[in-house]
PDB file of C-alpha atoms in Angstrom:
ATOM      1  CA  MET Z  23       1.139  11.770  -6.470  1.00 28.00           C
ATOM      2  CA  PHE Z  24       2.501  10.211  -9.644  1.00 31.00           C
ATOM      3  CA  GLN Z  25      -0.424   8.751 -11.552  1.00 37.00           C
ATOM      4  CA  VAL Z  26      -0.611   8.225 -15.280  1.00 36.00           C
ATOM      5  CA  LEU Z  27      -4.098   8.880 -16.572  1.00 36.00           C
ATOM      6  CA  MET Z  28      -4.951   7.876 -20.121  1.00 36.00           C
ATOM      7  CA  ALA Z  29      -8.496   7.863 -21.496  1.00 38.00           C
ATOM      8  CA  ASP Z  30      -9.793   7.556 -17.930  1.00 44.00           C
ATOM      9  CA  LYS Z  31      -7.440   4.627 -17.265  1.00 58.00           C
ATOM     10  CA  ILE Z  32      -4.861   4.488 -14.517  1.00 67.00           C
ATOM     11  CA  SER Z  33      -2.136   1.858 -14.192  1.00 79.00           C
ATOM     12  CA  TYR Z  34       0.651   1.135 -11.739  1.00 85.00           C
ATOM     13  CA  ASP Z  35       2.675  -0.270 -14.666  1.00 91.00           C
ATOM     14  CA  PRO Z  36       4.415   2.282 -16.918  1.00 91.00           C
ATOM     15  CA  ALA Z  37       4.674  -0.391 -19.632  1.00 93.00           C
ATOM     16  CA  LEU Z  38       0.885  -0.476 -19.890  1.00 93.00           C
ATOM     17  CA  THR Z  39       0.743   3.307 -19.804  1.00 92.00           C
ATOM     18  CA  LYS Z  40       3.197   3.468 -22.708  1.00 93.00           C
ATOM     19  CA  LEU Z  41       1.098   0.924 -24.576  1.00 95.00           C
ATOM     20  CA  TRP Z  42      -1.970   3.161 -24.222  1.00 94.00           C
ATOM     21  CA  GLU Z  43       0.020   6.107 -25.590  1.00 94.00           C
ATOM     22  CA  VAL Z  44       1.260   4.118 -28.576  1.00 96.00           C
ATOM     23  CA  LYS Z  45      -2.219   2.758 -29.288  1.00 95.00           C
ATOM     24  CA  ARG Z  46      -3.765   6.236 -29.248  1.00 94.00           C
ATOM     25  CA  GLU Z  47      -1.039   7.549 -31.545  1.00 95.00           C
ATOM     26  CA  ALA Z  48      -1.510   4.613 -33.905  1.00 95.00           C
ATOM     27  CA  GLU Z  49      -5.237   5.340 -34.072  1.00 95.00           C
ATOM     28  CA  LYS Z  50      -4.600   9.034 -34.793  1.00 95.00           C
ATOM     29  CA  LEU Z  51      -2.193   8.148 -37.608  1.00 95.00           C
ATOM     30  CA  GLY Z  52      -4.688   5.729 -39.125  1.00 94.00           C
ATOM     31  CA  LEU Z  53      -2.287   2.783 -39.037  1.00 95.00           C
ATOM     32  CA  PRO Z  54      -3.503  -0.584 -40.375  1.00 95.00           C
ATOM     33  CA  GLU Z  55      -6.088  -2.422 -38.295  1.00 95.00           C
ATOM     34  CA  SER Z  56      -3.646  -5.291 -37.812  1.00 95.00           C
ATOM     35  CA  ILE Z  57      -1.376  -2.923 -35.847  1.00 96.00           C
ATOM     36  CA  ILE Z  58      -4.262  -1.564 -33.751  1.00 96.00           C
ATOM     37  CA  SER Z  59      -5.620  -5.033 -33.015  1.00 96.00           C
ATOM     38  CA  GLY Z  60      -2.152  -6.250 -32.093  1.00 97.00           C
ATOM     39  CA  LEU Z  61      -1.743  -3.441 -29.581  1.00 96.00           C
ATOM     40  CA  GLN Z  62      -5.218  -4.199 -28.222  1.00 96.00           C
ATOM     41  CA  ALA Z  63      -4.254  -7.863 -27.834  1.00 97.00           C
ATOM     42  CA  VAL Z  64      -1.268  -6.854 -25.687  1.00 96.00           C
ATOM     43  CA  GLU Z  65      -3.510  -4.616 -23.562  1.00 95.00           C
ATOM     44  CA  ASP Z  66      -5.952  -7.505 -23.168  1.00 96.00           C
ATOM     45  CA  LEU Z  67      -3.118  -9.710 -21.888  1.00 96.00           C
ATOM     46  CA  PHE Z  68      -2.261  -7.166 -19.185  1.00 93.00           C
ATOM     47  CA  GLU Z  69      -5.891  -7.087 -18.077  1.00 93.00           C
ATOM     48  CA  ALA Z  70      -6.322 -10.864 -18.270  1.00 95.00           C
ATOM     49  CA  ARG Z  71      -3.357 -11.444 -15.963  1.00 94.00           C
ATOM     50  CA  GLU Z  72      -4.728  -9.019 -13.387  1.00 91.00           C
ATOM     51  CA  VAL Z  73      -8.212 -10.507 -13.570  1.00 93.00           C
ATOM     52  CA  TYR Z  74      -6.774 -14.039 -13.332  1.00 96.00           C
ATOM     53  CA  CYS Z  75      -4.736 -13.229 -10.225  1.00 95.00           C
ATOM     54  CA  ASP Z  76      -7.731 -11.603  -8.568  1.00 94.00           C
ATOM     55  CA  GLY Z  77      -9.955 -14.530  -9.520  1.00 95.00           C
ATOM     56  CA  LYS Z  78      -7.553 -17.111  -8.087  1.00 97.00           C
ATOM     57  CA  THR Z  79      -7.255 -15.284  -4.768  1.00 97.00           C
ATOM     58  CA  SER Z  80      -9.548 -16.237  -1.869  1.00 97.00           C
ATOM     59  CA  GLU Z  81     -12.643 -14.126  -1.380  1.00 96.00           C
ATOM     60  CA  PRO Z  82     -12.543 -11.438   1.341  1.00 96.00           C
ATOM     61  CA  SER Z  83     -14.637 -11.771   4.465  1.00 96.00           C
ATOM     62  CA  ASP Z  84     -18.092 -10.214   4.480  1.00 96.00           C
ATOM     63  CA  ALA Z  85     -16.815  -7.429   6.746  1.00 96.00           C
ATOM     64  CA  LEU Z  86     -13.913  -6.624   4.410  1.00 96.00           C
ATOM     65  CA  SER Z  87     -16.168  -6.750   1.357  1.00 96.00           C
ATOM     66  CA  LYS Z  88     -18.479  -4.239   3.012  1.00 96.00           C
ATOM     67  CA  LEU Z  89     -15.554  -2.018   4.023  1.00 97.00           C
ATOM     68  CA  MET Z  90     -14.143  -1.965   0.493  1.00 96.00           C
ATOM     69  CA  LYS Z  91     -17.541  -1.297  -1.053  1.00 96.00           C
ATOM     70  CA  ASP Z  92     -18.252   1.547   1.368  1.00 96.00           C
ATOM     71  CA  THR Z  93     -14.813   3.018   0.689  1.00 95.00           C
ATOM     72  CA  MET Z  94     -15.321   2.968  -3.070  1.00 95.00           C
ATOM     73  CA  GLU Z  95     -18.749   4.610  -2.763  1.00 95.00           C
ATOM     74  CA  HIS Z  96     -17.759   7.274  -0.226  1.00 96.00           C
ATOM     75  CA  PRO Z  97     -18.040  10.907  -1.502  1.00 96.00           C
ATOM     76  CA  TRP Z  98     -14.333  11.706  -1.209  1.00 95.00           C
ATOM     77  CA  GLN Z  99     -14.272  14.548  -3.711  1.00 95.00           C
ATOM     78  CA  GLN Z 100     -17.194  16.286  -2.008  1.00 96.00           C
ATOM     79  CA  LEU Z 101     -15.602  15.894   1.409  1.00 96.00           C
ATOM     80  CA  PHE Z 102     -12.349  17.419   0.160  1.00 96.00           C
ATOM     81  CA  ASN Z 103     -14.199  20.312  -1.466  1.00 96.00           C
ATOM     82  CA  GLU Z 104     -15.939  20.953   1.861  1.00 95.00           C
ATOM     83  CA  GLY Z 105     -12.610  20.934   3.704  1.00 96.00           C
ATOM     84  CA  LYS Z 106     -13.433  17.822   5.739  1.00 95.00           C
ATOM     85  CA  THR Z 107     -10.414  15.799   4.647  1.00 94.00           C
ATOM     86  CA  LYS Z 108      -6.799  16.949   4.644  1.00 91.00           C
ATOM     87  CA  TRP Z 109      -6.153  15.965   1.038  1.00 89.00           C
ATOM     88  CA  ASN Z 110      -8.045  14.845  -2.043  1.00 90.00           C
ATOM     89  CA  ILE Z 111      -8.314  11.159  -1.247  1.00 91.00           C
ATOM     90  CA  SER Z 112      -8.101   8.525  -3.983  1.00 88.00           C
ATOM     91  CA  THR Z 113      -9.715   5.100  -3.614  1.00 89.00           C
ATOM     92  CA  ARG Z 114      -6.533   3.656  -5.114  1.00 86.00           C
ATOM     93  CA  MET Z 115      -5.111   3.980  -1.607  1.00 88.00           C
ATOM     94  CA  LEU Z 116      -7.214   0.937  -0.705  1.00 89.00           C
ATOM     95  CA  SER Z 117      -5.040  -2.157  -0.217  1.00 87.00           C
ATOM     96  CA  GLY Z 118      -7.564  -4.341  -2.006  1.00 89.00           C
ATOM     97  CA  ASN Z 119      -8.140  -8.063  -1.733  1.00 94.00           C
ATOM     98  CA  LEU Z 120      -5.035  -9.407  -3.490  1.00 94.00           C
ATOM     99  CA  GLU Z 121      -2.531  -7.313  -1.566  1.00 95.00           C
ATOM    100  CA  GLY Z 122      -4.653  -7.759   1.536  1.00 95.00           C
ATOM    101  CA  TYR Z 123      -4.168 -11.512   1.336  1.00 96.00           C
ATOM    102  CA  VAL Z 124      -0.418 -11.076   0.916  1.00 97.00           C
ATOM    103  CA  LEU Z 125      -0.408  -9.179   4.218  1.00 97.00           C
ATOM    104  CA  LYS Z 126      -2.644 -11.772   5.855  1.00 97.00           C
ATOM    105  CA  PHE Z 127      -0.323 -14.585   4.752  1.00 97.00           C
ATOM    106  CA  LEU Z 128       2.747 -12.763   6.076  1.00 97.00           C
ATOM    107  CA  VAL Z 129       1.113 -12.026   9.425  1.00 98.00           C
ATOM    108  CA  SER Z 130      -0.321 -15.519   9.769  1.00 97.00           C
ATOM    109  CA  ALA Z 131       2.864 -17.328   8.707  1.00 97.00           C
ATOM    110  CA  SER Z 132       4.948 -15.320  11.173  1.00 96.00           C
ATOM    111  CA  LYS Z 133       2.399 -15.932  13.954  1.00 97.00           C
ATOM    112  CA  ALA Z 134       2.487 -12.222  14.712  1.00 97.00           C
ATOM    113  CA  LYS Z 135       0.580 -11.115  17.789  1.00 97.00           C
ATOM    114  CA  ARG Z 136       1.477  -7.435  17.593  1.00 98.00           C
ATOM    115  CA  VAL Z 137       1.264  -5.561  14.286  1.00 98.00           C
ATOM    116  CA  LEU Z 138       1.992  -1.908  13.502  1.00 98.00           C
ATOM    117  CA  GLU Z 139       0.562  -0.165  10.454  1.00 98.00           C
ATOM    118  CA  VAL Z 140       1.784   3.256   9.316  1.00 98.00           C
ATOM    119  CA  GLY Z 141      -0.938   4.785   7.146  1.00 96.00           C
ATOM    120  CA  MET Z 142      -4.428   3.420   7.731  1.00 96.00           C
ATOM    121  CA  PHE Z 143      -6.791   4.935   5.125  1.00 95.00           C
ATOM    122  CA  THR Z 144     -10.135   3.162   5.779  1.00 95.00           C
ATOM    123  CA  GLY Z 145      -8.725   0.112   7.548  1.00 95.00           C
ATOM    124  CA  CYS Z 146      -8.685  -2.517   4.795  1.00 96.00           C
ATOM    125  CA  GLY Z 147      -5.158  -3.654   5.659  1.00 96.00           C
ATOM    126  CA  ALA Z 148      -5.636  -3.341   9.406  1.00 97.00           C
ATOM    127  CA  LEU Z 149      -8.840  -5.363   9.482  1.00 97.00           C
ATOM    128  CA  GLY Z 150      -7.473  -8.003   7.146  1.00 97.00           C
ATOM    129  CA  MET Z 151      -4.435  -8.546   9.348  1.00 98.00           C
ATOM    130  CA  ALA Z 152      -6.572  -8.529  12.499  1.00 98.00           C
ATOM    131  CA  GLU Z 153      -8.728 -11.303  11.047  1.00 98.00           C
ATOM    132  CA  VAL Z 154      -5.835 -13.790  11.062  1.00 98.00           C
ATOM    133  CA  MET Z 155      -4.488 -12.851  14.497  1.00 97.00           C
ATOM    134  CA  PRO Z 156      -5.391 -14.586  17.778  1.00 96.00           C
ATOM    135  CA  ASP Z 157      -7.962 -13.089  20.109  1.00 96.00           C
ATOM    136  CA  ASP Z 158      -5.224 -11.454  22.172  1.00 96.00           C
ATOM    137  CA  GLY Z 159      -3.534 -10.044  19.061  1.00 97.00           C
ATOM    138  CA  LYS Z 160      -3.309  -6.300  18.514  1.00 98.00           C
ATOM    139  CA  VAL Z 161      -3.011  -4.044  15.462  1.00 98.00           C
ATOM    140  CA  VAL Z 162      -1.851  -0.492  16.138  1.00 98.00           C
ATOM    141  CA  THR Z 163      -2.519   1.678  13.096  1.00 98.00           C
ATOM    142  CA  CYS Z 164      -1.395   5.285  12.619  1.00 97.00           C
ATOM    143  CA  GLU Z 165      -3.441   7.898  10.751  1.00 96.00           C
ATOM    144  CA  PHE Z 166      -3.095  11.684  10.683  1.00 95.00           C
ATOM    145  CA  ASP Z 167      -6.456  12.650   9.128  1.00 96.00           C
ATOM    146  CA  PRO Z 168      -9.124  13.079  11.863  1.00 96.00           C
ATOM    147  CA  TYR Z 169     -11.938  12.376   9.392  1.00 96.00           C
ATOM    148  CA  LEU Z 170     -10.425   9.015   8.437  1.00 97.00           C
ATOM    149  CA  VAL Z 171      -9.860   8.139  12.094  1.00 97.00           C
ATOM    150  CA  LYS Z 172     -13.551   8.575  12.904  1.00 97.00           C
ATOM    151  CA  LEU Z 173     -14.815   6.958   9.703  1.00 97.00           C
ATOM    152  CA  THR Z 174     -12.542   3.930   9.928  1.00 97.00           C
ATOM    153  CA  ARG Z 175     -13.502   3.296  13.530  1.00 97.00           C
ATOM    154  CA  THR Z 176     -17.112   2.872  12.395  1.00 96.00           C
ATOM    155  CA  PHE Z 177     -16.009   0.571   9.552  1.00 97.00           C
ATOM    156  CA  VAL Z 178     -13.853  -1.823  11.572  1.00 97.00           C
ATOM    157  CA  ASP Z 179     -16.219  -1.942  14.538  1.00 96.00           C
ATOM    158  CA  LYS Z 180     -18.740  -3.704  12.306  1.00 95.00           C
ATOM    159  CA  SER Z 181     -16.434  -6.731  12.497  1.00 96.00           C
ATOM    160  CA  PRO Z 182     -15.778  -8.800  15.651  1.00 96.00           C
ATOM    161  CA  HIS Z 183     -12.080  -8.401  14.861  1.00 97.00           C
ATOM    162  CA  GLY Z 184     -12.314  -4.614  15.148  1.00 97.00           C
ATOM    163  CA  LYS Z 185     -11.661  -4.902  18.877  1.00 97.00           C
ATOM    164  CA  LYS Z 186      -8.076  -5.899  18.075  1.00 98.00           C
ATOM    165  CA  ILE Z 187      -7.450  -2.573  16.298  1.00 98.00           C
ATOM    166  CA  THR Z 188      -6.158   0.542  18.058  1.00 98.00           C
ATOM    167  CA  ILE Z 189      -6.022   3.750  16.018  1.00 98.00           C
ATOM    168  CA  VAL Z 190      -3.357   6.328  16.860  1.00 98.00           C
ATOM    169  CA  GLU Z 191      -4.137   9.785  15.497  1.00 97.00           C
ATOM    170  CA  GLY Z 192      -1.457  12.293  14.510  1.00 96.00           C
ATOM    171  CA  PRO Z 193       1.628  12.711  12.291  1.00 96.00           C
ATOM    172  CA  ALA Z 194       3.132   9.271  11.720  1.00 96.00           C
ATOM    173  CA  LEU Z 195       6.689  10.073  12.772  1.00 97.00           C
ATOM    174  CA  ASN Z 196       5.484  11.562  16.069  1.00 97.00           C
ATOM    175  CA  SER Z 197       3.359   8.483  16.685  1.00 98.00           C
ATOM    176  CA  LEU Z 198       6.263   6.141  15.957  1.00 98.00           C
ATOM    177  CA  ASN Z 199       8.605   8.040  18.242  1.00 98.00           C
ATOM    178  CA  ASP Z 200       5.997   7.994  21.026  1.00 97.00           C
ATOM    179  CA  LEU Z 201       5.529   4.233  20.640  1.00 98.00           C
ATOM    180  CA  GLY Z 202       9.292   3.773  20.774  1.00 97.00           C
ATOM    181  CA  LYS Z 203       9.585   5.809  23.976  1.00 97.00           C
ATOM    182  CA  LYS Z 204       6.962   3.559  25.536  1.00 97.00           C
ATOM    183  CA  GLY Z 205       9.030   0.496  24.673  1.00 97.00           C
ATOM    184  CA  GLU Z 206       6.431  -0.927  22.285  1.00 98.00           C
ATOM    185  CA  LYS Z 207       7.600  -3.788  20.042  1.00 98.00           C
ATOM    186  CA  PHE Z 208       5.898  -5.293  16.992  1.00 98.00           C
ATOM    187  CA  ASP Z 209       6.289  -8.607  15.172  1.00 98.00           C
ATOM    188  CA  PHE Z 210       5.180  -7.194  11.827  1.00 98.00           C
ATOM    189  CA  ILE Z 211       5.233  -3.595  10.582  1.00 98.00           C
ATOM    190  CA  PHE Z 212       3.458  -2.418   7.436  1.00 98.00           C
ATOM    191  CA  ILE Z 213       4.386   1.022   6.098  1.00 98.00           C
ATOM    192  CA  ASP Z 214       1.994   2.584   3.584  1.00 96.00           C
ATOM    193  CA  ALA Z 215       1.967   6.321   4.263  1.00 95.00           C
ATOM    194  CA  ASP Z 216       3.345   9.481   2.611  1.00 95.00           C
ATOM    195  CA  LYS Z 217       6.301   8.493   0.483  1.00 96.00           C
ATOM    196  CA  PRO Z 218       8.733  11.309   1.481  1.00 96.00           C
ATOM    197  CA  GLY Z 219       8.555   9.934   5.031  1.00 97.00           C
ATOM    198  CA  TYR Z 220       9.543   6.360   4.180  1.00 98.00           C
ATOM    199  CA  CYS Z 221      13.218   6.650   5.174  1.00 97.00           C
ATOM    200  CA  ASP Z 222      12.343   8.137   8.552  1.00 98.00           C
ATOM    201  CA  TYR Z 223       9.490   5.681   9.192  1.00 98.00           C
ATOM    202  CA  PHE Z 224      11.708   2.741   8.338  1.00 98.00           C
ATOM    203  CA  ASN Z 225      14.689   3.902  10.381  1.00 98.00           C
ATOM    204  CA  VAL Z 226      12.610   4.473  13.517  1.00 98.00           C
ATOM    205  CA  SER Z 227      10.754   1.203  12.996  1.00 98.00           C
ATOM    206  CA  ILE Z 228      13.803  -1.043  12.641  1.00 98.00           C
ATOM    207  CA  LYS Z 229      15.750   0.731  15.390  1.00 97.00           C
ATOM    208  CA  ASP Z 230      13.081   1.108  18.062  1.00 98.00           C
ATOM    209  CA  LEU Z 231       9.927  -0.823  17.195  1.00 98.00           C
ATOM    210  CA  LEU Z 232      10.647  -4.089  15.371  1.00 98.00           C
ATOM    211  CA  ALA Z 233      10.692  -7.088  17.696  1.00 98.00           C
ATOM    212  CA  PRO Z 234      13.394  -9.761  17.355  1.00 97.00           C
ATOM    213  CA  GLY Z 235      12.480 -12.025  14.451  1.00 97.00           C
ATOM    214  CA  GLY Z 236      10.118  -9.414  13.013  1.00 98.00           C
ATOM    215  CA  THR Z 237       9.426  -8.312   9.447  1.00 98.00           C
ATOM    216  CA  ILE Z 238       8.837  -4.901   7.869  1.00 98.00           C
ATOM    217  CA  ALA Z 239       6.765  -4.576   4.682  1.00 98.00           C
ATOM    218  CA  LEU Z 240       6.590  -1.337   2.705  1.00 98.00           C
ATOM    219  CA  ASP Z 241       3.943  -0.693   0.078  1.00 97.00           C
ATOM    220  CA  ASN Z 242       4.384   1.192  -3.227  1.00 95.00           C
ATOM    221  CA  ALA Z 243       8.029   0.199  -3.507  1.00 97.00           C
ATOM    222  CA  LEU Z 244       7.702   0.460  -7.310  1.00 96.00           C
ATOM    223  CA  HIS Z 245       5.753   3.742  -7.126  1.00 95.00           C
ATOM    224  CA  TYR Z 246       4.173   3.571 -10.594  1.00 93.00           C
ATOM    225  CA  GLY Z 247       7.535   2.585 -12.072  1.00 94.00           C
ATOM    226  CA  LYS Z 248       9.202   5.882 -11.221  1.00 94.00           C
ATOM    227  CA  PRO Z 249      12.282   4.447  -9.411  1.00 94.00           C
ATOM    228  CA  TYR Z 250      13.444   2.443 -12.439  1.00 93.00           C
ATOM    229  CA  LEU Z 251      12.665   4.944 -15.202  1.00 93.00           C
ATOM    230  CA  LYS Z 252      15.733   6.597 -16.727  1.00 88.00           C
ATOM    231  CA  GLU Z 253      14.368  10.092 -16.183  1.00 89.00           C
ATOM    232  CA  CYS Z 254      13.681   9.507 -12.478  1.00 87.00           C
ATOM    233  CA  PRO Z 255      15.516  12.060 -10.300  1.00 88.00           C
ATOM    234  CA  ASP Z 256      17.647  10.788  -7.429  1.00 86.00           C
ATOM    235  CA  ASP Z 257      15.481  12.599  -4.904  1.00 88.00           C
ATOM    236  CA  GLU Z 258      12.279  10.772  -5.888  1.00 95.00           C
ATOM    237  CA  PRO Z 259      11.116   9.503  -2.443  1.00 96.00           C
ATOM    238  CA  ILE Z 260      10.796   5.785  -3.180  1.00 97.00           C
ATOM    239  CA  LYS Z 261      13.980   5.673  -5.272  1.00 96.00           C
ATOM    240  CA  ARG Z 262      15.760   7.399  -2.400  1.00 96.00           C
ATOM    241  CA  PHE Z 263      14.375   4.860   0.077  1.00 97.00           C
ATOM    242  CA  ASN Z 264      15.191   1.834  -2.093  1.00 97.00           C
ATOM    243  CA  ASP Z 265      18.730   3.138  -2.669  1.00 96.00           C
ATOM    244  CA  MET Z 266      19.165   3.795   1.050  1.00 97.00           C
ATOM    245  CA  LEU Z 267      18.118   0.235   1.827  1.00 97.00           C
ATOM    246  CA  MET Z 268      20.829  -1.089  -0.506  1.00 96.00           C
ATOM    247  CA  THR Z 269      23.497   0.611   1.605  1.00 97.00           C
ATOM    248  CA  ARG Z 270      22.582  -1.288   4.783  1.00 97.00           C
ATOM    249  CA  ASN Z 271      24.565  -4.454   5.532  1.00 96.00           C
ATOM    250  CA  ASP Z 272      22.421  -5.531   8.476  1.00 97.00           C
ATOM    251  CA  VAL Z 273      19.258  -6.519   6.598  1.00 98.00           C
ATOM    252  CA  TYR Z 274      17.982  -8.754   3.811  1.00 98.00           C
ATOM    253  CA  HIS Z 275      15.342  -7.307   1.514  1.00 98.00           C
ATOM    254  CA  VAL Z 276      13.272  -8.464  -1.440  1.00 98.00           C
ATOM    255  CA  LEU Z 277      11.110  -6.348  -3.744  1.00 97.00           C
ATOM    256  CA  MET Z 278       8.003  -8.228  -4.862  1.00 96.00           C
ATOM    257  CA  PRO Z 279       6.146  -6.959  -7.970  1.00 93.00           C
ATOM    258  CA  VAL Z 280       2.741  -7.276  -6.314  1.00 92.00           C
ATOM    259  CA  ARG Z 281       0.394  -4.448  -7.342  1.00 91.00           C
ATOM    260  CA  ASP Z 282       2.608  -1.320  -6.921  1.00 93.00           C
ATOM    261  CA  GLY Z 283       5.448  -3.267  -5.298  1.00 96.00           C
ATOM    262  CA  ILE Z 284       5.940  -4.592  -1.761  1.00 97.00           C
ATOM    263  CA  MET Z 285       9.395  -4.415  -0.181  1.00 98.00           C
ATOM    264  CA  LEU Z 286      10.042  -6.982   2.558  1.00 98.00           C
ATOM    265  CA  VAL Z 287      12.859  -6.392   5.038  1.00 98.00           C
ATOM    266  CA  ARG Z 288      14.273  -8.583   7.819  1.00 98.00           C
ATOM    267  CA  ARG Z 289      17.395  -8.390   9.953  1.00 98.00           C
ATOM    268  CA  LYS Z 290      20.170 -10.708   8.809  1.00 97.00           C
ATOM    269  CA  GLU Z 291      20.610 -11.987  12.350  1.00 96.00           C
ATOM    270  CA  ASP Z 292      17.004 -13.187  12.300  1.00 96.00           C
ATOM    271  CA  MET Z 293      17.321 -14.977   8.956  1.00 95.00           C
ATOM    272  CA  ASN Z 294      20.768 -16.511   9.395  1.00 94.00           C
ATOM    273  CA  GLY Z 295      19.694 -18.557  12.394  1.00 73.00           C
TER     274      GLY Z 295
END
């Protein structure tokens, strides 16, 4: 995972990361206080924008607040050390309230009744989307870690909307292929799983699983800035996916700079009327 850690700070934005580096170097060199304070003012602007966006976004439901709190407080490092999880889980995998509301708006606006999620974590995205779906709506979410499957079931079942959520355990690509063989179709598909699998997950989804008029959203489409940095190799997973998407003439796509980037994709035939 590409994360930039600086003085215990982590950012999705490489511009902020570079700012931290420059500020630390300026402090080491003993540059004038006016320079240090100026750099701090820029850092404060980054933080103020994030805080402002969060503050102007609707509050999560009580159930989602509890889920996010429990996720943040869960002993992930201990569980990994004990071999109970398949990888060292980071709480930054949590969709969070701002991105969660983006998903809720997309699902609600499209009047989706069947949603597919690839990569569940602790169910923040799945439960948020389920909350804005009708009683007969269904969220199918795929997760390959057995520990997360069991834990998330207990989290979402604390909400009345948990009954709309079906968890499919196993490798994501196998799960997608199985759903396709069963003829399952989905109005909205959210992909937020291992990045090397994005091309495969997308190709199966748009070919076999996306219903007419449907939308696919993919998280981490900016991947900590890696795809647009000059030193980024061509085989970086998200760069490879984004470049692949540009070669298709059957879809429209837009990359939104929300959190770590959300790529939205729809078939041209669905948007051209």
